[in-house]
PDB file of C-alpha atoms in Angstrom:
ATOM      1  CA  UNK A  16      88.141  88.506  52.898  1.00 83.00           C
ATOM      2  CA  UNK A  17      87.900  92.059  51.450  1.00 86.00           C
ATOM      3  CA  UNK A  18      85.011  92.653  54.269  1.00 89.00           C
ATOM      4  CA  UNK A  19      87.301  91.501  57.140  1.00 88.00           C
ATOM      5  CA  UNK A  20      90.422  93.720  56.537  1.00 89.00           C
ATOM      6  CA  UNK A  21      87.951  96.332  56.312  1.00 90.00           C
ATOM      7  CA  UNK A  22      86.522  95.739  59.641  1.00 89.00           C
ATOM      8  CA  UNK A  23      90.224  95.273  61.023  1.00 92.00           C
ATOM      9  CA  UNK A  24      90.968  98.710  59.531  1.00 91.00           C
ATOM     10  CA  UNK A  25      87.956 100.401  61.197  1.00 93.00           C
ATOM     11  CA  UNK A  26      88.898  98.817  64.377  1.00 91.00           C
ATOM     12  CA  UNK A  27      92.819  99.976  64.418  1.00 90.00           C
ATOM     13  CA  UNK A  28      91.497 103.828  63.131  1.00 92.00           C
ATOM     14  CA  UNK A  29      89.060 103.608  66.080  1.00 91.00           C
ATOM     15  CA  UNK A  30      91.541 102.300  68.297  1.00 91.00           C
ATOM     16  CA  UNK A  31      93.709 105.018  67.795  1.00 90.00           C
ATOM     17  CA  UNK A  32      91.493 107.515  68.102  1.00 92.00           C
ATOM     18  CA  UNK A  33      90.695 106.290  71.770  1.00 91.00           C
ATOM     19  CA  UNK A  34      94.497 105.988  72.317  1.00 88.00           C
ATOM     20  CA  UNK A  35      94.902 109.831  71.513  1.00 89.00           C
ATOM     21  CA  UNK A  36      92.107 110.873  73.748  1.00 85.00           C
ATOM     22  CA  UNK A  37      93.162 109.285  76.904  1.00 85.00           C
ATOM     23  CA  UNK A  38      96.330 110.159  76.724  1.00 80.00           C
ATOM     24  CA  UNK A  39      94.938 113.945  76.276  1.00 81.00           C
ATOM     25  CA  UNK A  40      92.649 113.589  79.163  1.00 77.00           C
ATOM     26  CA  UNK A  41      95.601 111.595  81.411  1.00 71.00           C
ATOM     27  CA  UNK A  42      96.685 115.285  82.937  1.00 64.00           C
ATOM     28  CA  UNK A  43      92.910 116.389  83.784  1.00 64.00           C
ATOM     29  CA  UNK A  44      92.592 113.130  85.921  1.00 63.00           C
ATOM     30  CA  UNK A  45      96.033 113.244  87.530  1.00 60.00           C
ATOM     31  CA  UNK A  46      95.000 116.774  88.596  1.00 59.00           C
ATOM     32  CA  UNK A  47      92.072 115.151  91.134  1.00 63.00           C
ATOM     33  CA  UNK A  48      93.936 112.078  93.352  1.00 67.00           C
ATOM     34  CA  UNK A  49      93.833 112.615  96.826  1.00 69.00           C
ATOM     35  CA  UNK A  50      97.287 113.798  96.975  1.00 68.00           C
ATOM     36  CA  UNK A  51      96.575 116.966  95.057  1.00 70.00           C
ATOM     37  CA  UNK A  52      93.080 117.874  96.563  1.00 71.00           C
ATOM     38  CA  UNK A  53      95.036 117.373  99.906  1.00 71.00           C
ATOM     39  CA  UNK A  54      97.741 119.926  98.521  1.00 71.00           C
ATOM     40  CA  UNK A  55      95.590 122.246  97.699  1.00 70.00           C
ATOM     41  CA  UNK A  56      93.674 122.210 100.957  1.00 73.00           C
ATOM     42  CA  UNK A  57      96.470 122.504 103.322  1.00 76.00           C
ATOM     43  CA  UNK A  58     100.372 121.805 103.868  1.00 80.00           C
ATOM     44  CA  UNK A  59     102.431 119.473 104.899  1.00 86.00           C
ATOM     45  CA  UNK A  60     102.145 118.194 108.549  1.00 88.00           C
ATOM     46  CA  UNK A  61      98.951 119.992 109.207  1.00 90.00           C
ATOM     47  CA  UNK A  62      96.131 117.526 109.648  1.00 89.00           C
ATOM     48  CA  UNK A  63      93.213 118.034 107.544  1.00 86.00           C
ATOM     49  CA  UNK A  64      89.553 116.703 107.513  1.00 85.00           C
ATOM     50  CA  UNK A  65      88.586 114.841 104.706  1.00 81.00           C
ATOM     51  CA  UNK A  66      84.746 114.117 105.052  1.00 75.00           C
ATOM     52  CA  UNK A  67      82.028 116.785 104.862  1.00 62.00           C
ATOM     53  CA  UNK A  68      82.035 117.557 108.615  1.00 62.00           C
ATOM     54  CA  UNK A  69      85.129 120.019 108.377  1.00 52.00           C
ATOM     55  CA  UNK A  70      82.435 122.849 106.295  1.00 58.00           C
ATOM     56  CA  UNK A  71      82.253 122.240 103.133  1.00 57.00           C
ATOM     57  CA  UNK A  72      82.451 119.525 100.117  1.00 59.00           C
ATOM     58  CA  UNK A  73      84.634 116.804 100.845  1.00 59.00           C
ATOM     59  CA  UNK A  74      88.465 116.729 100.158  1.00 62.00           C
ATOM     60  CA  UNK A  75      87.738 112.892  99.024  1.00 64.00           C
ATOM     61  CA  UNK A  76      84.269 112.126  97.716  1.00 61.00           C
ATOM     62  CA  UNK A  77      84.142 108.488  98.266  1.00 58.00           C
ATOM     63  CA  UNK A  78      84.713 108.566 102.258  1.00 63.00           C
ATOM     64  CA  UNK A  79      82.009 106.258 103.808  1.00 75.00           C
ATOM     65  CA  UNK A  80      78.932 108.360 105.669  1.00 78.00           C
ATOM     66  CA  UNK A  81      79.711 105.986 108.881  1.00 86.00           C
ATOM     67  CA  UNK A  82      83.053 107.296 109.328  1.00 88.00           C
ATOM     68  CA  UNK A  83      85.155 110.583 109.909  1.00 89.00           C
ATOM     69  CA  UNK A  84      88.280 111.063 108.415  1.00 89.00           C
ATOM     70  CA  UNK A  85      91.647 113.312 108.609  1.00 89.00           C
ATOM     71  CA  UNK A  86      94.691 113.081 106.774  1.00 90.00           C
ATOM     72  CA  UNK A  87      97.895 114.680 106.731  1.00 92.00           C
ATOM     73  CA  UNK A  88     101.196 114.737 103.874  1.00 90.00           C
ATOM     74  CA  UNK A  89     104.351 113.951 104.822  1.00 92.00           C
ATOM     75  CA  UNK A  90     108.050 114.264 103.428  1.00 90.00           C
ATOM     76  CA  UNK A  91     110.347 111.791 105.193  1.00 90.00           C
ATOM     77  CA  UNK A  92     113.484 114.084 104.120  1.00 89.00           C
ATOM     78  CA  UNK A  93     112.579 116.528 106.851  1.00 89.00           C
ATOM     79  CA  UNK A  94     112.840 113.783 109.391  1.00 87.00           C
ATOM     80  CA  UNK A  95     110.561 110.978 110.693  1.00 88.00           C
ATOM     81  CA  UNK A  96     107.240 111.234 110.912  1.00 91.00           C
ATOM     82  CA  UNK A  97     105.233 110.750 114.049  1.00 90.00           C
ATOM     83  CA  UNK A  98     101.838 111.157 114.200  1.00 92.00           C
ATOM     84  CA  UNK A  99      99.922 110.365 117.476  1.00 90.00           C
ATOM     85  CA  UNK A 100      96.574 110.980 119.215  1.00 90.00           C
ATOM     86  CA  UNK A 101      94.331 110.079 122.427  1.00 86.00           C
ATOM     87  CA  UNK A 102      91.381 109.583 123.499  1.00 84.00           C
ATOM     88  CA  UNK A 103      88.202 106.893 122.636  1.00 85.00           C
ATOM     89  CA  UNK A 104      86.361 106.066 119.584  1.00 88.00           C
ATOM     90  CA  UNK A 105      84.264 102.640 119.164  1.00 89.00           C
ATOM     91  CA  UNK A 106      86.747 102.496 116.379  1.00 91.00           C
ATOM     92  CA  UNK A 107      89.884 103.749 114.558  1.00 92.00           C
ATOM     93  CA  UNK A 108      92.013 102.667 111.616  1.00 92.00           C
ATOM     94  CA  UNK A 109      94.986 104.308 109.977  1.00 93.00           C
ATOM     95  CA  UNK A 110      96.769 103.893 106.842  1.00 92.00           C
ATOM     96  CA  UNK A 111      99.483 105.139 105.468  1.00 93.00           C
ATOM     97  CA  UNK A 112     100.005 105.876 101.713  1.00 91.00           C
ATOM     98  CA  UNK A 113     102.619 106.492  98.849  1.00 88.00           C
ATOM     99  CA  UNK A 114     102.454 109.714  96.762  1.00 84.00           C
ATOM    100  CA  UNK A 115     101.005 107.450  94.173  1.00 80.00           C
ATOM    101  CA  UNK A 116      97.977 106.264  96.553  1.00 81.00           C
ATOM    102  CA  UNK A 117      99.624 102.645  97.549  1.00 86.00           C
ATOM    103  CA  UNK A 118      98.376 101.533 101.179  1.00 90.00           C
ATOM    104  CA  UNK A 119     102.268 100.762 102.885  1.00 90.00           C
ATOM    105  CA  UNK A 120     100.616  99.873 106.062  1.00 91.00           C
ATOM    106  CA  UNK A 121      97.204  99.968 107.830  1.00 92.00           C
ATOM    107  CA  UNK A 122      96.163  99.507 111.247  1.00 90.00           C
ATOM    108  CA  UNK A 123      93.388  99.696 113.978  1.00 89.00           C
ATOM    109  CA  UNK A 124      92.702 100.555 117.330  1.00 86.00           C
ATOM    110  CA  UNK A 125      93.288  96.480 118.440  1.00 84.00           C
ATOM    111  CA  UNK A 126      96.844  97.054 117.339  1.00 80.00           C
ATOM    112  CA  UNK A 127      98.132  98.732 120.208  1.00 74.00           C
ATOM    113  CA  UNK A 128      97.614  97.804 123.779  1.00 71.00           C
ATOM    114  CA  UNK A 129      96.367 101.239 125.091  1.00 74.00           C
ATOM    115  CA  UNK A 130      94.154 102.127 121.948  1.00 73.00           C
ATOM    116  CA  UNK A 131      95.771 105.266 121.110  1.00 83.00           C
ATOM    117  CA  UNK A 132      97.519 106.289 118.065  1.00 87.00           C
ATOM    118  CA  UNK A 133     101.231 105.862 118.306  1.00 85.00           C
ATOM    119  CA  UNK A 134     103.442 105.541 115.259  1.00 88.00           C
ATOM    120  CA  UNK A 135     106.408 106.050 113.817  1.00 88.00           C
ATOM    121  CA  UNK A 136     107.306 106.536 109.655  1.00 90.00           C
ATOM    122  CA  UNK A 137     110.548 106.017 108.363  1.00 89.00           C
ATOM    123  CA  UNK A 138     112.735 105.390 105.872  1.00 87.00           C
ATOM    124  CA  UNK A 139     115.025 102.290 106.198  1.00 88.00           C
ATOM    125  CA  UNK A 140     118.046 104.988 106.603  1.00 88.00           C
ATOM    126  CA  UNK A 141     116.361 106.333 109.044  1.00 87.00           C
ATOM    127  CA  UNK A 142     115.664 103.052 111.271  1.00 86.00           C
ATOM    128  CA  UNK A 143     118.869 102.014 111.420  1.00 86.00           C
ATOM    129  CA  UNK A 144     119.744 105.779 112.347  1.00 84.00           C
ATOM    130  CA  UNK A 145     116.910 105.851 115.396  1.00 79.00           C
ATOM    131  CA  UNK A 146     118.255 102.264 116.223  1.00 79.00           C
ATOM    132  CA  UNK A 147     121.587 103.388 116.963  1.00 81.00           C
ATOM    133  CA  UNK A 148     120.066 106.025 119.402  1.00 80.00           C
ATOM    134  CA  UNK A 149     116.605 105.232 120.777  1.00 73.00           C
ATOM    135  CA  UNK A 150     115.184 108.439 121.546  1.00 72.00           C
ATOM    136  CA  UNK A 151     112.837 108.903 124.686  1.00 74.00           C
ATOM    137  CA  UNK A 152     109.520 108.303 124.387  1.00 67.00           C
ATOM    138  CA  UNK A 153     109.678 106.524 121.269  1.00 70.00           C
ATOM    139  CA  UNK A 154     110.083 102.677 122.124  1.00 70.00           C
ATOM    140  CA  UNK A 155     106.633 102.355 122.118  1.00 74.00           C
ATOM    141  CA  UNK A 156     105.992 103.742 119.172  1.00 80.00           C
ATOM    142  CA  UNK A 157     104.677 100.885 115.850  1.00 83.00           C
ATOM    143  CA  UNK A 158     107.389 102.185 113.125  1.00 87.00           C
ATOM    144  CA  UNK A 159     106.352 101.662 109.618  1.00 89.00           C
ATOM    145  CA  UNK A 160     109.408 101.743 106.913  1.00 89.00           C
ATOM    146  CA  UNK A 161     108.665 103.575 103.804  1.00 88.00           C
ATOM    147  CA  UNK A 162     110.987 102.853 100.962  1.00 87.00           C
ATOM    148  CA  UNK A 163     108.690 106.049  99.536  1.00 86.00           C
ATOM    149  CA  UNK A 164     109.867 109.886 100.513  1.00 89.00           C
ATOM    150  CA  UNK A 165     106.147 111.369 100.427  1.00 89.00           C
ATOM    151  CA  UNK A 166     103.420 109.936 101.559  1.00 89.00           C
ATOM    152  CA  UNK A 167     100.045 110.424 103.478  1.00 90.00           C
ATOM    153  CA  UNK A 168      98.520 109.417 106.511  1.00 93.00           C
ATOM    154  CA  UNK A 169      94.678 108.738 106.779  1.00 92.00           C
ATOM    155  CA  UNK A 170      92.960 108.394 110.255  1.00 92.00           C
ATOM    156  CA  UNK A 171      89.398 107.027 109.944  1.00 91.00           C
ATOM    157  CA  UNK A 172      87.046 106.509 112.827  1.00 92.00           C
ATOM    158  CA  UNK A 173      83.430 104.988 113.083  1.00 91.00           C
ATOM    159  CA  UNK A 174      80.714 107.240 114.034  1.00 90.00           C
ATOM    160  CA  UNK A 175      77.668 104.787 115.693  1.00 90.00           C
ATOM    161  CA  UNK A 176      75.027 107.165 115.899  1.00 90.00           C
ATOM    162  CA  UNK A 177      74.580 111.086 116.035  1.00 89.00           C
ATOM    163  CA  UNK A 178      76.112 110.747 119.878  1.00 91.00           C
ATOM    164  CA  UNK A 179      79.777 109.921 118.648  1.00 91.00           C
ATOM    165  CA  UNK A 180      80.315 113.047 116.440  1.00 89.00           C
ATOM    166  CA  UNK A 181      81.456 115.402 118.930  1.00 91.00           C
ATOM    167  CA  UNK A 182      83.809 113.010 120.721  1.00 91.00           C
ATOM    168  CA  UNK A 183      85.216 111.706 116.977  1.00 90.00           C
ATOM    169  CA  UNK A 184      85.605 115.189 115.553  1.00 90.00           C
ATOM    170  CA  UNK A 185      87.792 115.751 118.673  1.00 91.00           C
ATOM    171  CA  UNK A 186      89.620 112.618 118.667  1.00 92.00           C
ATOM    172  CA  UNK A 187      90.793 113.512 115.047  1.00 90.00           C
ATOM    173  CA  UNK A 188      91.406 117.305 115.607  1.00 91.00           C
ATOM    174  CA  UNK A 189      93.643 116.005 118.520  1.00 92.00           C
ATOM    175  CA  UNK A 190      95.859 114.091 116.005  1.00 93.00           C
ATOM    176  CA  UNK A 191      99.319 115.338 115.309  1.00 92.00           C
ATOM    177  CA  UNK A 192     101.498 114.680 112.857  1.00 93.00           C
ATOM    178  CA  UNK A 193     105.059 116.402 112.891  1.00 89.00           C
ATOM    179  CA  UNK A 194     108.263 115.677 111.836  1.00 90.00           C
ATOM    180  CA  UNK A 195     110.906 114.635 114.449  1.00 81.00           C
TER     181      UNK A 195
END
């Protein structure tokens, strides 16, 4: 009996020690999401490679070798965000995250009918708002509703071969994302 309090001693006493030292390491790791490395790269609205091919170590080190990638941060109390691009890839996906890293909505190039990027994010406000008053150019448009103020956008497109990375790293300098 004596032997197992003992060991359930040792094991609270350890426990807390492990406790203690997460919770001191918590602000190193919070430090390195994708938001941050993002925010320290470049502002809001301004599209910004993520994968190795923009000159230098990646913004996000887990981006798969197959694919190029760009993202941009947004804040939907400056207005709507639309981000948009043209031109051909053999593939294309988007998502679109919370400041905490949640996927709110993803998409691909079979999506929409012409297979260009074409969306609209919005707060539920802000929908009923653009409802009211369709503006031109805009019906079109895929609008995803973020209950979330900040965010990120990621564009990712396949690269086949050696051949595609010219036309990709076009395609995703060409994307815009700006507030409306």
């Amino acid at each position: 009996m004596l032997r197992l309090l003992h060991a359930i001693l040792i094991g609270l006493v350890g426990a807390g020690i492990i406790h203690i030292v997460v919770l001191l390491l918590v602000p190193q790791f919070t430090e390195q999401d994708a938001w941050s490395r993002l925010a320290m790269s470049s502002g809001p609205y301004k599209v910004t490679r993520l994968d190795a091919e923009s000159g230098g170590s990646p913004i996000v080190k887990s981006v798969d070798p197959l694919f190029y990638a760009a993202a941009c941060r947004f804040d939907l109390s400056d207005g709507v965000l639309q981000v948009s691009a043209k031109g051909y890839t053999p593939f294309w996906s988007v998502s679109v995250y919370n400041r905490a890293g949640e996927n709110i909505y993803s998409f691909n190039d079979h999506t929409l009918p012409d297979g260009n990027i074409d969306f609209i994010v919005l707060s539920p406000a802000q929908l009923v708002d653009l409802r009211k008053e369709m503006p031109e150019g805009l019906e079109k448009s895929i609008y995803v509703e973020s209950t979330a103020n900040q965010g990120m956008v990621v564009v990712r497109s396949f690269v086949p071969d050696d051949s595609w990375k010219k036309s990709v790293s076009d395609f995703l300098k060409g994307v815009t994302c700006a507030p409306q």
